[in-house]
Coordinates of C-alpha atoms in Angstrom, one line a residue:
Chain A
M8 CA 44.2 -89.6 -1.7
K9 CA 44.3 -93.3 -1.5
Y10 CA 47.6 -94.2 0.2
A11 CA 49.4 -92.6 2.7
S12 CA 52.3 -92.1 1.4
Q13 CA 50.9 -89.5 -0.8
K14 CA 51.0 -87.1 1.9
V15 CA 54.9 -86.7 1.2
A16 CA 53.6 -84.3 -1.7
Y17 CA 52.3 -81.7 0.7
W18 CA 55.4 -80.7 1.9
F19 CA 57.1 -80.6 -1.7
F20 CA 54.2 -78.2 -2.5
A21 CA 54.7 -76.3 0.5
A22 CA 58.1 -75.9 -0.3
A23 CA 57.4 -74.8 -3.8
I24 CA 55.1 -72.2 -2.8
L25 CA 57.5 -70.6 -0.5
L26 CA 60.3 -70.7 -3.1
L27 CA 57.6 -69.1 -5.4
S28 CA 56.9 -66.1 -3.1
L29 CA 60.9 -65.7 -2.8
Q30 CA 61.2 -65.6 -6.5
I31 CA 58.5 -62.8 -6.8
V32 CA 60.5 -60.6 -4.0
Y33 CA 63.7 -61.0 -6.2
G34 CA 61.8 -60.4 -9.3
L35 CA 60.5 -56.8 -7.7
I36 CA 63.7 -55.8 -7.1
M37 CA 64.8 -56.3 -10.7
G38 CA 61.7 -54.3 -11.8
F39 CA 62.5 -51.6 -9.9
A40 CA 66.3 -51.5 -10.8
H41 CA 65.1 -51.4 -14.4
M42 CA 62.9 -48.2 -13.3
G43 CA 66.1 -46.5 -12.0
Y44 CA 65.6 -47.4 -8.1
D45 CA 68.4 -49.5 -7.3
G46 CA 69.0 -48.8 -3.6
L47 CA 69.9 -52.3 -3.1
H48 CA 72.6 -52.8 -5.8
S49 CA 75.7 -52.8 -2.8
V50 CA 74.0 -55.9 -1.4
I51 CA 71.8 -57.5 -4.1
P52 CA 73.3 -56.5 -7.4
F53 CA 71.0 -57.0 -10.4
N54 CA 73.1 -60.3 -11.6
T55 CA 72.4 -61.7 -8.1
A56 CA 68.8 -60.9 -8.1
R57 CA 68.4 -62.4 -11.7
A58 CA 70.5 -65.6 -10.9
V59 CA 68.1 -66.1 -7.7
H60 CA 64.9 -65.4 -9.8
T61 CA 65.3 -67.7 -12.4
N62 CA 67.2 -70.5 -10.1
L63 CA 64.1 -70.4 -7.8
L64 CA 61.7 -70.6 -10.8
V65 CA 63.6 -73.9 -12.1
V66 CA 63.7 -75.3 -8.3
W67 CA 59.9 -74.6 -7.3
I68 CA 58.9 -76.1 -10.7
L69 CA 60.9 -79.1 -10.0
L70 CA 59.6 -79.5 -6.4
G71 CA 56.0 -78.8 -7.8
F72 CA 56.6 -81.6 -10.5
M73 CA 58.2 -84.0 -7.9
G74 CA 55.6 -83.6 -5.5
S75 CA 53.1 -84.3 -8.1
A76 CA 54.9 -87.5 -9.2
Y77 CA 54.8 -88.6 -5.4
Y78 CA 51.2 -88.3 -5.5
I79 CA 50.4 -89.8 -9.0
I80 CA 52.5 -92.5 -9.1
P81 CA 51.1 -94.5 -6.0
E82 CA 47.4 -94.0 -7.5
E83 CA 48.5 -94.9 -10.8
A84 CA 50.5 -97.9 -9.8
Q85 CA 48.1 -98.7 -7.0
Q86 CA 51.0 -99.1 -4.6
E87 CA 52.4 -97.1 -1.7
L88 CA 55.8 -95.2 -2.2
V89 CA 58.4 -97.9 -1.6
N90 CA 60.4 -95.7 0.9
V91 CA 58.6 -92.6 2.4
K92 CA 61.4 -91.5 4.5
L93 CA 63.8 -91.3 2.0
A94 CA 61.3 -89.0 0.0
Y95 CA 61.4 -86.7 3.1
I96 CA 65.4 -87.1 3.0
Q97 CA 65.5 -86.1 -0.7
L98 CA 63.2 -83.1 0.0
I99 CA 65.3 -81.8 2.6
S100 CA 68.6 -82.2 0.8
F101 CA 67.2 -80.8 -2.3
L102 CA 66.2 -77.5 -0.4
L103 CA 69.8 -77.6 1.2
V104 CA 71.4 -77.6 -2.0
G105 CA 69.2 -74.8 -3.4
V106 CA 69.7 -72.9 -0.2
A107 CA 73.4 -73.4 -0.4
A108 CA 73.5 -72.1 -4.0
I109 CA 71.4 -69.0 -3.4
V110 CA 73.8 -68.0 -0.4
G111 CA 76.5 -68.8 -2.8
Y112 CA 75.0 -66.1 -5.7
H113 CA 74.9 -63.3 -2.8
L114 CA 78.4 -64.1 -2.3
N115 CA 79.9 -64.1 -6.1
Y116 CA 79.9 -67.9 -5.8
W117 CA 78.7 -69.3 -9.2
E118 CA 79.0 -70.2 -12.9
G119 CA 77.3 -67.4 -14.7
R120 CA 75.8 -69.5 -17.6
K121 CA 72.4 -68.5 -18.0
F122 CA 69.8 -70.7 -16.0
L123 CA 72.8 -73.0 -15.1
E124 CA 74.4 -70.9 -12.7
I125 CA 74.6 -73.6 -9.9
P126 CA 78.6 -74.3 -9.5
R127 CA 79.7 -77.6 -10.6
P128 CA 80.5 -79.2 -7.2
L129 CA 76.5 -78.6 -6.4
D130 CA 75.6 -79.8 -9.5
W131 CA 76.8 -83.3 -8.5
L132 CA 74.5 -82.9 -5.2
V133 CA 71.7 -82.2 -7.6
V134 CA 72.2 -85.2 -9.6
I135 CA 72.4 -87.4 -6.3
N136 CA 69.3 -86.1 -5.3
V137 CA 67.6 -86.4 -8.5
L138 CA 68.7 -89.9 -8.9
T139 CA 67.3 -90.7 -5.4
F140 CA 63.9 -89.4 -6.4
L141 CA 63.8 -91.2 -9.7
G142 CA 64.8 -94.2 -7.7
I143 CA 61.8 -94.1 -5.5
I144 CA 59.6 -93.4 -8.5
L145 CA 60.9 -96.3 -10.6
A146 CA 60.9 -98.8 -7.7
T147 CA 57.2 -97.8 -7.0
V148 CA 56.2 -98.3 -10.6
Y149 CA 57.9 -101.3 -11.0
K150 CA 56.6 -102.9 -7.7
G151 CA 53.0 -101.7 -8.7
K152 CA 50.1 -103.6 -9.8
K153 CA 49.3 -101.4 -12.7
R154 CA 51.3 -99.8 -15.4
T155 CA 49.6 -96.9 -17.1
T156 CA 50.2 -94.7 -20.0
T157 CA 50.1 -91.6 -17.8
S158 CA 52.5 -92.7 -15.2
L159 CA 54.8 -94.2 -18.1
V160 CA 54.9 -90.4 -19.8
L161 CA 55.3 -89.2 -16.6
T162 CA 58.3 -91.2 -15.3
M163 CA 60.0 -90.9 -19.0
G164 CA 59.9 -86.8 -18.7
L165 CA 61.3 -87.2 -15.5
V166 CA 64.0 -89.7 -16.4
F167 CA 65.0 -87.9 -19.5
A168 CA 65.0 -84.6 -17.4
A169 CA 67.6 -85.9 -15.2
L170 CA 69.8 -87.3 -18.2
L171 CA 69.4 -84.0 -20.0
Y172 CA 70.9 -82.5 -17.0
L173 CA 74.5 -83.9 -17.8
P174 CA 75.6 -82.1 -21.1
G175 CA 75.4 -78.5 -18.8
M176 CA 78.3 -80.0 -16.9
I177 CA 80.7 -80.6 -19.4
W178 CA 83.4 -77.8 -19.7
F179 CA 84.5 -76.1 -22.6
D180 CA 86.7 -73.3 -23.6
N181 CA 84.9 -72.3 -26.6
Q182 CA 81.9 -70.0 -25.9
T183 CA 80.1 -71.2 -29.0
M184 CA 80.3 -74.8 -27.7
D185 CA 79.3 -74.0 -24.2
S186 CA 76.2 -72.1 -25.4
F187 CA 75.5 -75.2 -27.8
F188 CA 75.4 -77.8 -25.2
R189 CA 73.5 -75.4 -22.4
W190 CA 70.7 -75.3 -24.7
W191 CA 70.7 -79.2 -24.7
V192 CA 69.6 -78.5 -21.0
V193 CA 67.5 -75.6 -21.1
H194 CA 65.9 -76.0 -24.4
L195 CA 65.3 -79.6 -24.5
W196 CA 63.9 -79.4 -20.8
V197 CA 61.5 -76.6 -21.5
E198 CA 60.3 -77.6 -25.0
G199 CA 60.7 -81.2 -24.7
V200 CA 60.5 -83.3 -21.7
W201 CA 58.9 -81.0 -19.1
E202 CA 56.2 -81.0 -21.6
L203 CA 55.8 -84.7 -21.1
I204 CA 55.9 -84.3 -17.5
M205 CA 53.1 -81.3 -18.0
G206 CA 51.2 -83.7 -20.7
G207 CA 51.3 -86.5 -17.9
I208 CA 50.1 -84.2 -14.9
L209 CA 47.4 -82.9 -17.4
A210 CA 46.0 -86.3 -18.5
F211 CA 45.7 -87.5 -14.8
L212 CA 43.8 -84.1 -13.8
L213 CA 41.6 -84.6 -16.7
I214 CA 40.8 -88.6 -16.0
K215 CA 40.0 -87.3 -12.4
L216 CA 38.3 -84.2 -13.0
T217 CA 36.4 -84.7 -16.2
G218 CA 35.4 -88.4 -15.7
V219 CA 36.5 -88.9 -19.6
D220 CA 37.4 -92.8 -20.2
R221 CA 41.2 -93.2 -19.6
E222 CA 41.7 -94.8 -22.9
V223 CA 40.5 -91.6 -24.7
I224 CA 42.4 -89.4 -22.5
E225 CA 45.9 -91.2 -23.1
K226 CA 45.6 -91.7 -26.8
W227 CA 45.5 -87.9 -27.0
L228 CA 48.4 -87.9 -24.4
Y229 CA 50.3 -89.9 -27.0
V230 CA 49.6 -87.4 -30.0
I231 CA 50.5 -84.5 -27.9
V232 CA 53.8 -85.5 -26.5
G233 CA 54.4 -86.9 -30.0
L234 CA 54.0 -83.3 -31.5
T235 CA 56.1 -82.1 -28.8
F236 CA 59.2 -83.9 -29.7
L237 CA 58.5 -83.9 -33.4
S238 CA 58.7 -80.1 -33.3
G239 CA 60.7 -79.4 -30.3
I240 CA 63.8 -81.3 -30.7
L241 CA 64.9 -79.8 -34.0
G242 CA 63.3 -76.5 -32.7
T243 CA 66.4 -76.5 -30.5
G244 CA 67.7 -74.7 -34.0
H245 CA 66.1 -71.4 -33.0
H246 CA 68.8 -71.1 -30.2
Y247 CA 71.5 -71.7 -32.9
Y248 CA 70.8 -68.9 -35.4
Y249 CA 73.6 -66.6 -33.8
I250 CA 75.8 -68.3 -31.5
G251 CA 78.7 -69.3 -34.2
V252 CA 77.2 -72.4 -35.7
G253 CA 76.2 -72.8 -39.6
K254 CA 73.3 -71.3 -41.4
I255 CA 71.5 -74.5 -41.8
W256 CA 70.0 -74.2 -38.2
L257 CA 68.3 -71.0 -39.7
I258 CA 66.0 -73.2 -41.9
V259 CA 65.6 -76.0 -39.8
G260 CA 65.1 -74.2 -36.3
G261 CA 62.6 -71.4 -38.2
I262 CA 60.6 -74.3 -39.6
F263 CA 60.4 -76.7 -36.7
S264 CA 59.7 -73.8 -34.3
M265 CA 56.9 -72.7 -36.4
L266 CA 55.4 -76.2 -35.4
E267 CA 56.2 -75.9 -31.8
P268 CA 52.7 -74.4 -31.2
L269 CA 51.2 -77.2 -32.4
A270 CA 51.6 -79.5 -29.4
F271 CA 50.2 -76.5 -27.2
L272 CA 47.3 -75.9 -29.5
A273 CA 46.7 -79.6 -29.2
M274 CA 46.9 -79.6 -25.4
A275 CA 44.4 -76.6 -25.3
L276 CA 41.9 -78.2 -27.7
F277 CA 42.4 -81.7 -25.9
A278 CA 41.9 -80.1 -22.4
V279 CA 38.8 -78.2 -23.6
G280 CA 37.3 -80.9 -25.7
M281 CA 37.8 -83.5 -22.5
Y282 CA 36.1 -80.7 -20.4
R283 CA 32.9 -80.5 -22.8
K284 CA 32.9 -84.2 -23.0
G285 CA 32.8 -85.1 -19.4
E286 CA 30.4 -85.5 -16.9
K287 CA 31.9 -82.8 -14.5
K288 CA 30.9 -84.6 -11.6
H289 CA 34.0 -83.5 -9.7
P290 CA 33.4 -81.2 -6.9
N291 CA 36.7 -79.5 -7.3
K292 CA 35.8 -76.6 -9.8
L293 CA 38.8 -74.2 -9.0
A294 CA 41.1 -77.5 -10.2
L295 CA 39.2 -77.7 -13.4
Y296 CA 39.5 -73.8 -13.9
W297 CA 43.4 -74.0 -13.2
T298 CA 43.6 -77.2 -15.6
L299 CA 41.7 -75.4 -18.4
G300 CA 43.9 -72.1 -17.7
T301 CA 47.0 -73.7 -17.9
A302 CA 45.9 -75.5 -21.2
I303 CA 45.2 -72.3 -22.9
L304 CA 47.7 -69.7 -21.5
S305 CA 50.5 -72.3 -22.3
F306 CA 49.5 -72.2 -25.9
V307 CA 49.3 -68.6 -25.6
G308 CA 52.4 -67.8 -23.7
A309 CA 54.6 -70.7 -24.8
G310 CA 53.0 -71.4 -28.3
L311 CA 51.9 -68.1 -30.0
L312 CA 54.3 -65.3 -28.1
G313 CA 57.2 -68.1 -28.8
M314 CA 56.2 -68.3 -32.5
A315 CA 56.0 -64.5 -32.7
H316 CA 59.6 -64.0 -32.5
T317 CA 61.2 -67.4 -33.5
L318 CA 61.7 -66.7 -37.2
P319 CA 65.2 -66.0 -37.9
Q320 CA 64.0 -62.5 -39.8
V321 CA 62.5 -61.3 -36.9
N322 CA 64.7 -63.2 -34.0
M323 CA 67.7 -61.4 -35.6
Y324 CA 66.3 -58.0 -34.1
T325 CA 64.8 -59.3 -31.0
H326 CA 67.2 -62.0 -29.8
G327 CA 68.6 -60.6 -26.7
T328 CA 65.8 -58.0 -26.1
L329 CA 63.3 -57.6 -23.4
V330 CA 60.8 -59.6 -25.6
T331 CA 62.5 -62.6 -24.8
A332 CA 61.4 -61.6 -21.1
M333 CA 57.7 -60.9 -22.5
H334 CA 57.6 -64.6 -23.9
G335 CA 59.8 -65.9 -21.0
H336 CA 57.3 -64.8 -18.2
L337 CA 53.9 -66.1 -20.0
A338 CA 55.4 -69.5 -21.3
F339 CA 56.8 -70.4 -17.8
W340 CA 53.8 -69.0 -16.0
G341 CA 51.1 -70.5 -18.5
A342 CA 53.0 -74.0 -18.8
Y343 CA 54.6 -75.0 -15.7
G344 CA 53.8 -72.6 -12.8
M345 CA 50.2 -73.0 -13.8
I346 CA 50.2 -76.9 -14.3
V347 CA 51.9 -77.1 -10.8
F348 CA 49.2 -74.7 -9.3
S349 CA 46.4 -77.0 -11.0
F350 CA 47.8 -80.1 -9.4
I351 CA 48.0 -78.5 -5.7
T352 CA 44.6 -77.0 -6.3
F353 CA 43.6 -80.6 -7.1
A354 CA 45.6 -82.5 -4.6
M355 CA 44.8 -80.1 -1.3
P356 CA 41.3 -81.1 -0.4
N357 CA 42.3 -84.7 -0.9
L358 CA 45.4 -84.6 1.2
T359 CA 43.5 -82.9 4.0
G360 CA 39.9 -84.2 4.0
R361 CA 38.9 -80.2 3.9
R362 CA 36.1 -79.2 1.5
L363 CA 37.4 -75.8 0.4
Y364 CA 36.6 -76.2 -3.2
D365 CA 35.0 -73.0 -4.6
T366 CA 36.2 -70.2 -2.2
T367 CA 36.6 -66.6 -2.5
Y368 CA 40.0 -66.8 -2.2
G369 CA 40.8 -69.4 -4.4
Q370 CA 38.8 -67.6 -6.9
L371 CA 40.7 -64.2 -6.0
A372 CA 44.2 -66.2 -6.3
Y373 CA 43.0 -67.2 -9.8
W374 CA 42.0 -64.3 -11.3
L375 CA 44.6 -61.8 -9.5
S376 CA 47.7 -64.1 -10.5
N377 CA 46.4 -64.6 -14.1
I378 CA 45.3 -61.0 -15.2
G379 CA 48.5 -59.7 -13.3
M380 CA 50.7 -62.2 -15.4
L381 CA 48.8 -61.3 -18.6
G382 CA 49.6 -57.6 -17.5
M383 CA 53.2 -58.0 -16.8
T384 CA 53.6 -59.6 -20.3
V385 CA 52.2 -56.7 -22.2
A386 CA 54.4 -54.3 -20.1
F387 CA 57.4 -56.5 -21.2
G388 CA 56.4 -56.7 -24.9
V389 CA 55.8 -52.9 -25.0
A390 CA 59.4 -52.3 -23.5
G391 CA 60.8 -55.0 -25.8
V392 CA 59.3 -53.7 -28.8
A393 CA 60.1 -50.0 -28.2
Q394 CA 63.8 -51.5 -27.3
V395 CA 63.8 -53.3 -30.7
Y396 CA 63.2 -50.6 -32.9
L397 CA 65.1 -47.7 -30.9
E398 CA 68.2 -49.8 -30.5
R399 CA 68.4 -52.3 -33.1
K400 CA 66.3 -50.4 -35.9
F401 CA 67.6 -46.8 -35.2
G402 CA 70.8 -47.4 -33.5
M403 CA 70.6 -45.6 -30.4
E404 CA 72.6 -46.1 -27.2
F405 CA 71.8 -49.1 -25.0
G406 CA 71.6 -46.5 -22.0
A407 CA 69.7 -43.9 -23.9
V408 CA 67.0 -46.4 -24.9
Q409 CA 66.8 -47.9 -21.3
Q410 CA 65.9 -44.5 -20.0
E411 CA 63.0 -44.2 -22.7
I412 CA 61.7 -47.3 -21.4
E413 CA 61.8 -47.0 -17.9
V414 CA 57.8 -46.2 -17.9
H415 CA 57.1 -49.4 -18.8
F416 CA 58.7 -50.9 -16.0
L417 CA 56.0 -48.8 -13.7
V418 CA 53.3 -50.8 -15.4
L419 CA 55.8 -54.0 -15.1
V420 CA 55.9 -53.4 -11.2
I421 CA 52.0 -52.7 -10.7
T422 CA 51.0 -55.5 -12.5
A423 CA 53.6 -57.7 -10.9
T424 CA 51.9 -56.5 -7.6
M425 CA 48.6 -57.6 -8.8
F426 CA 50.3 -61.1 -9.3
A427 CA 51.9 -61.2 -6.3
T428 CA 48.6 -60.5 -4.3
G429 CA 46.8 -63.4 -6.4
I430 CA 49.6 -65.6 -5.1
T431 CA 49.4 -64.1 -1.4
F432 CA 45.6 -65.3 -1.4
Y433 CA 46.5 -68.9 -2.6
I434 CA 49.1 -69.1 0.1
I435 CA 46.5 -68.1 2.7
E436 CA 44.3 -70.5 1.0
F437 CA 46.8 -73.5 1.5
F438 CA 47.3 -72.5 4.9
R439 CA 43.6 -72.8 5.6
F440 CA 43.6 -76.2 4.4
G441 CA 45.9 -77.4 7.3
K442 CA 48.1 -80.4 7.3
P443 CA 47.7 -83.6 5.3
T444 CA 45.9 -86.7 7.2
N445 CA 45.5 -90.2 7.2
E446 CA 41.8 -89.4 7.5
A447 CA 41.6 -88.1 4.2
I448 CA 41.9 -91.5 2.5
G449 CA 39.0 -92.1 0.3
F450 CA 38.1 -88.5 0.9
E451 CA 37.6 -87.8 -2.8
E452 CA 35.4 -90.6 -3.6
T453 CA 33.2 -90.1 -1.1
M454 CA 32.8 -86.3 -2.2
K455 CA 32.5 -87.5 -6.0
K456 CA 29.7 -89.8 -4.7
S457 CA 27.7 -87.1 -2.8
N458 CA 28.0 -84.5 -5.8
Chain B
M6 CA 39.9 -92.9 -36.4
L7 CA 43.6 -93.1 -34.8
S8 CA 44.0 -96.2 -32.4
K9 CA 45.8 -95.7 -29.0
S10 CA 48.6 -97.9 -30.4
Q11 CA 49.1 -96.0 -33.8
A12 CA 49.3 -92.7 -31.5
R13 CA 52.1 -94.7 -29.5
T14 CA 53.9 -95.3 -32.7
F15 CA 53.5 -91.8 -34.0
F16 CA 55.2 -90.7 -30.5
L17 CA 58.2 -93.0 -30.4
G18 CA 58.8 -92.8 -34.3
G19 CA 58.6 -89.1 -34.5
T20 CA 61.0 -88.8 -31.6
I21 CA 63.3 -91.1 -32.6
V22 CA 63.6 -89.7 -36.3
T23 CA 63.9 -86.1 -35.3
F24 CA 66.5 -87.0 -32.6
A25 CA 68.6 -88.8 -34.9
I26 CA 68.4 -86.1 -37.7
F27 CA 69.1 -83.6 -34.7
L28 CA 72.1 -85.5 -33.6
G29 CA 73.4 -85.7 -37.2
L30 CA 73.0 -81.9 -37.5
S31 CA 74.8 -81.1 -34.2
W32 CA 77.9 -83.5 -35.2
N33 CA 77.9 -81.8 -38.4
S34 CA 78.0 -78.3 -36.6
L35 CA 80.3 -79.1 -34.2
S36 CA 82.8 -80.8 -36.7
N37 CA 82.6 -78.2 -39.5
D38 CA 80.8 -75.0 -38.5
V39 CA 82.6 -74.6 -35.2
P40 CA 86.3 -74.9 -36.4
K41 CA 85.2 -72.3 -39.2
Q42 CA 83.1 -70.0 -37.5
T43 CA 84.9 -69.7 -34.0
H44 CA 88.6 -69.7 -35.1
P45 CA 89.2 -72.0 -32.0
E46 CA 93.2 -71.4 -33.1
N47 CA 92.7 -68.3 -31.4
L48 CA 91.4 -69.6 -28.1
T49 CA 94.4 -68.5 -26.2
E50 CA 95.3 -69.3 -22.6
Q51 CA 94.2 -65.5 -22.1
V52 CA 90.9 -65.9 -23.9
V53 CA 89.9 -69.0 -21.9
R54 CA 91.0 -67.0 -18.6
G55 CA 88.8 -64.3 -19.9
K56 CA 86.1 -66.6 -20.4
H57 CA 86.4 -68.2 -16.9
L58 CA 86.1 -64.6 -15.5
W59 CA 83.2 -63.8 -17.2
E60 CA 81.4 -66.8 -15.8
S61 CA 82.8 -66.7 -12.2
N62 CA 81.6 -63.3 -11.9
N63 CA 78.0 -64.2 -13.8
C64 CA 78.4 -61.3 -16.4
M65 CA 75.7 -62.7 -18.0
G66 CA 73.7 -61.8 -15.2
C67 CA 73.1 -58.2 -16.7
H68 CA 74.8 -58.2 -20.0
T69 CA 74.2 -60.3 -23.2
I70 CA 76.9 -62.1 -25.3
F71 CA 75.8 -63.5 -28.4
G72 CA 72.4 -62.2 -27.4
E73 CA 72.4 -64.6 -24.8
G74 CA 72.0 -63.4 -21.1
A75 CA 69.9 -60.5 -19.2
Y76 CA 68.9 -57.5 -20.7
Y77 CA 70.0 -54.8 -18.0
A78 CA 73.0 -53.9 -19.4
P79 CA 74.5 -53.7 -23.0
E80 CA 75.2 -56.8 -25.6
L81 CA 78.9 -57.2 -25.5
T82 CA 79.4 -59.0 -28.7
K83 CA 81.0 -56.2 -30.6
V84 CA 82.4 -54.2 -27.4
Y85 CA 85.9 -54.4 -28.4
E86 CA 84.9 -52.9 -31.8
R87 CA 82.5 -50.4 -30.4
R88 CA 84.4 -49.0 -27.3
G89 CA 88.1 -50.3 -27.8
E90 CA 90.5 -51.6 -25.0
A91 CA 90.9 -48.5 -22.9
Y92 CA 87.4 -47.9 -22.3
I93 CA 86.5 -51.7 -21.4
K94 CA 89.7 -51.9 -18.9
A95 CA 88.6 -48.8 -17.5
A96 CA 85.0 -50.1 -16.6
L97 CA 86.4 -53.6 -15.4
M98 CA 89.3 -52.0 -13.1
S99 CA 87.2 -49.0 -11.6
K100 CA 86.7 -49.6 -8.0
V101 CA 83.8 -47.6 -7.8
P102 CA 80.3 -49.0 -9.5
W103 CA 80.8 -48.1 -13.4
A104 CA 77.6 -46.2 -13.8
P105 CA 76.7 -44.6 -17.6
R106 CA 73.5 -42.6 -17.2
G107 CA 73.0 -43.9 -13.6
R108 CA 72.8 -47.7 -14.0
K109 CA 75.3 -49.2 -12.0
M110 CA 77.5 -52.1 -12.6
V111 CA 79.4 -53.9 -9.8
A112 CA 82.8 -52.5 -8.9
Y113 CA 84.7 -55.6 -9.6
G114 CA 88.2 -53.7 -9.3
F115 CA 90.0 -55.9 -11.6
T116 CA 93.9 -56.3 -12.0
D117 CA 95.3 -55.2 -15.3
E118 CA 95.8 -58.6 -16.0
Q119 CA 92.3 -59.8 -15.2
A120 CA 91.0 -56.9 -17.5
T121 CA 93.5 -57.8 -20.4
D122 CA 92.3 -61.2 -20.3
L123 CA 88.8 -60.4 -20.5
V124 CA 89.3 -57.9 -23.5
E125 CA 91.2 -60.5 -25.4
F126 CA 88.0 -62.6 -24.6
F127 CA 85.9 -59.9 -26.1
K128 CA 88.1 -59.7 -28.8
W129 CA 87.8 -63.1 -29.9
V130 CA 84.3 -63.3 -29.3
G131 CA 83.8 -60.3 -31.7
E132 CA 85.7 -62.3 -34.3
V133 CA 82.8 -65.2 -34.2
D134 CA 81.2 -65.5 -37.4
L135 CA 77.5 -64.9 -36.1
N136 CA 75.4 -65.3 -39.4
G137 CA 75.0 -61.4 -39.5
F138 CA 74.1 -60.8 -35.6
P139 CA 74.1 -58.4 -33.9
P140 CA 72.1 -56.4 -36.9
K141 CA 73.2 -53.1 -38.4
P142 CA 70.9 -50.3 -37.4
E143 CA 69.4 -49.8 -41.1
L144 CA 67.1 -46.9 -40.1
K145 CA 70.1 -44.8 -38.3
R146 CA 70.4 -41.4 -39.8

């Protein structure tokens, strides 16, 4: 770390990890419910657990992005954050809105629109909050000495993410219209602007960790985000196959969705290529693990597994089954969970000035969480494919199929426990670092030289 | 080899062109497909109230409609055709959790009027032309 105001990132990371832990708890509740153990039904019915699980995901990833931006932007712009106090207020208010929403979900207060369950009055608070965040970031970039491509791409991603939240707030009487614009938010976030944010963070990490020249990395950053938008924007069509709009989307969505893995493939090749090329003088090997891991697993989870059920002929049968959950879990973890973890792993020694670079706990966290998540993906996949055949092909009744596939949720819960154990090690490690301190300013450079 | 400014042009150009096409196709869908495929003229007050109930109780948190939602409870796009009004209303008005094969639904205990609104919503949903979704089970014996 080079600037004192970067310390605010630590608290965003702490909050993100806390919410992830809570997300896992609600996930386990659902896993057990699928196995037939729904003892909590009267207190936390499935729809509550589900809304809390997915919303916590979105919120902790966003907190991770915000924390990363508060760390990256000062260093890239060579300028302290313009208002640190406001950044803390923004964090606390964001958490308060989140808590209010989650409490609401337990009291049947929500708008049941998948992923956008937050009721509209709270939506406005989210908007104000995100505008505050963007205000701080943009003012810092504007006042800064330098405007780099990395900070430009990252900032662009954050601004577009905020703008794209708005179509989800329009009210429609027609379910088809509702769904149509809901995907403008959900799809264009995760298969569009979030990839921009991810690309920006990835570029920053690769510049720092591999020592490859900035110009080379930033050139490829443009190519990757170019491929993202080229395929991802029209790839929205894969959500429009079966919601009540025309057949043109089967063709457009089909073709451009097949191209979507290209951006992730480019990202994986780019990260591995830069790793090979670089001097690897940076002592933070674990951060490098996570960075290469996210580049590769995002290609597998978001790219390949997404492609596996995106063709209209396949999607006709897999749409609305557990196959989607299979793709969803590895995509979100591989791309967005892991990029946030990469960044936290990179930033912690620099924020706290502690040399916990290649520890046993850090290694255990990495391997257990990733292998656990791969196992979960397989469990969902097997359950999903079985469901597709029994229900959609053989016409068995929904409930009967669910009983047939209960056993796969046992595998899911076991592998999810493994994942959770990995995250627990990560949290222990997080605490071992202690709090951020001004004494850590310049720590990273000293370590690099002595390595 | 590609230069940085060429890479930037590729990014900006690709984005602008695909986004323009996307907006055009969306405009076409909303002005031509939606009126033809979704029968907006049948969106009565009851259907709209039904949709509101569907959302304010997060039915999508367990069920899917148009294949969208969660995978804990049955797809409901064609539920009206499959189960008929009486069965649906019984599930919606039940004061104890409706639990076919042991998997529980929240006991909403809707009034007769609310249950009718939801039935009307399902009826409208069932009539939307979804390009062939949900598929017919072709291997059913």
